Amino acid sequence: MARPSVYFATLGCAKNEVDTRHMQEALLQDGFAISDDAEGCDAIVVNTCSFIRPAIEESVDAIFELAGIEGAHGGGVPVVVAGCLPARFGDDLASELVEAAAFVPCADEGDIASVVRECLGLAPSAGADDRTDSRGAAPKRQQAAAFAYVKISDGCDRFCSYCTIPYIRGRYHSFSFEEVLRDVRLAVDAGVREVVLIGQDTGLWGSDLSETDSLATLLGRLADLFPDTWFRAMYTQPENVTDELLEAMAAHDNVAPYLDIPLQHCVGRILAAMNRTGSRDGFMRMLEEARCAVPGLAVRTTLIAGFPGETEDDFEELVSFVEDAEFDYVGVFPYSREEGTAAFSLDGQVDEDEKAYRAERLRTVADAVSASVVSRRVGHACRVLVEGVEEDGQLFGRSIVQAPEVDGVTFLDAGRPGSIVEAVVEDTLMYDMEAVRNGRG
């Protein structure tokens, strides 16, 4: 008898991709198969994002689209809505999304197998009463790829005034070193050459575990245990860019010289309204110290344009900051007014058209600055993780200063997918680079 199959649609960020993988692992252990095609499967799980309104709309559109699919045995396929959408809106969602067969918020994703069984009218599996969180299961499936995301924490305690994450994901908690090590080892055993450590607030890792645990110690231990694997940390808040963290990057060749720091703004008054700290001068000092401590450091940040109370002068200060800070990569977002957040009721809401204009202008300035910064790599040697071949036969990969999916790629003249090669940068185009291999990998 064929195993019932489940198709996953994953919306949102890399953290959701990791959650999907753990739900898939739980289903595989429970006797299900994972389908690559929504047509003909037995059940569908939509792992949703609800961080901002566009993400909510995208998730709802995906649910509506998939709810009309006919199953292998005729009739509609039950659609299970998982993740951030039910976590944010709770019981109110059931009356609005009648197309869904069940809802599984983030905190209950370990129960995904029993929920799908119930939707399909299947008997509970043997040992269901002993079921544990899917993170604790011994996974049987790991996607083979050049890189893999590994979550090291979940939740957030910061309560930035614009952000819904604490209400969706709950309070901050680190995953233990043993849990992280298990996921890293699974990825490495599957052939992954780069592990990207993610969470809502990675710089806090270990602060709730022991006095000696920190992101720096985690990176150092993993780098020593897996010397042939690259490690990269994303989503580190500025106050957690410590001397210890910078030293760990500088001391290990396989820890990417890379900081992903969501600064969000540079004007102190706006940062305070965001329930954040910092200032332009403080950020500039931090960047200078970090670049001195870690040779070849690349820095990514994210910025919000049009936050409530942002004047034209505040915005011009933000533009000037981007010009002077010389970030390698910048993500720019117009402020999204989200119900349930403190910023929703702040005075000085910026007009939607003005927010869009400011975001577009800031994006244009950031692109020009970053393109200039990236172009300075021409003539320099770099290590490149070869990822694959495009349809036209062009080989591509990523330099160690390019994070996956957001920082562009490096085109190569030679190399084997899955290998790490030495190359020299010959040209750049915006965030992409062209390099010629000068060593064996």
mmCIF file of C-alpha atoms in Angstrom, residues 159-162 267-276 307-309 342-343 346:
data_model
loop_
_atom_site.group_PDB
_atom_site.id
_atom_site.type_symbol
_atom_site.label_atom_id
_atom_site.label_comp_id
_atom_site.label_asym_id
_atom_site.label_seq_id
_atom_site.Cartn_x
_atom_site.Cartn_y
_atom_site.Cartn_z
ATOM 1 C CA PHE A 159 9.429 43.940 21.072
ATOM 2 C CA CYS A 160 10.490 46.476 18.466
ATOM 3 C CA SER A 161 7.449 48.722 18.063
ATOM 4 C CA TYR A 162 6.888 47.775 14.405
ATOM 5 C CA VAL A 267 18.476 58.703 13.770
ATOM 6 C CA GLY A 268 18.351 58.261 17.532
ATOM 7 C CA ARG A 269 14.830 59.657 17.915
ATOM 8 C CA ILE A 270 13.453 57.262 15.294
ATOM 9 C CA LEU A 271 15.331 54.311 16.790
ATOM 10 C CA ALA A 272 13.872 55.151 20.208
ATOM 11 C CA ALA A 273 10.368 55.203 18.677
ATOM 12 C CA MET A 274 11.166 51.773 17.237
ATOM 13 C CA ASN A 275 12.068 50.631 20.778
ATOM 14 C CA ARG A 276 15.639 50.182 19.600
ATOM 15 C CA PHE A 307 8.622 55.056 9.945
ATOM 16 C CA PRO A 308 6.038 57.166 11.859
ATOM 17 C CA GLY A 309 7.523 60.523 12.759
ATOM 18 C CA ALA A 342 2.936 49.725 19.270
ATOM 19 C CA ALA A 343 3.905 51.678 16.148
ATOM 20 C CA LEU A 346 2.030 56.368 16.730
#
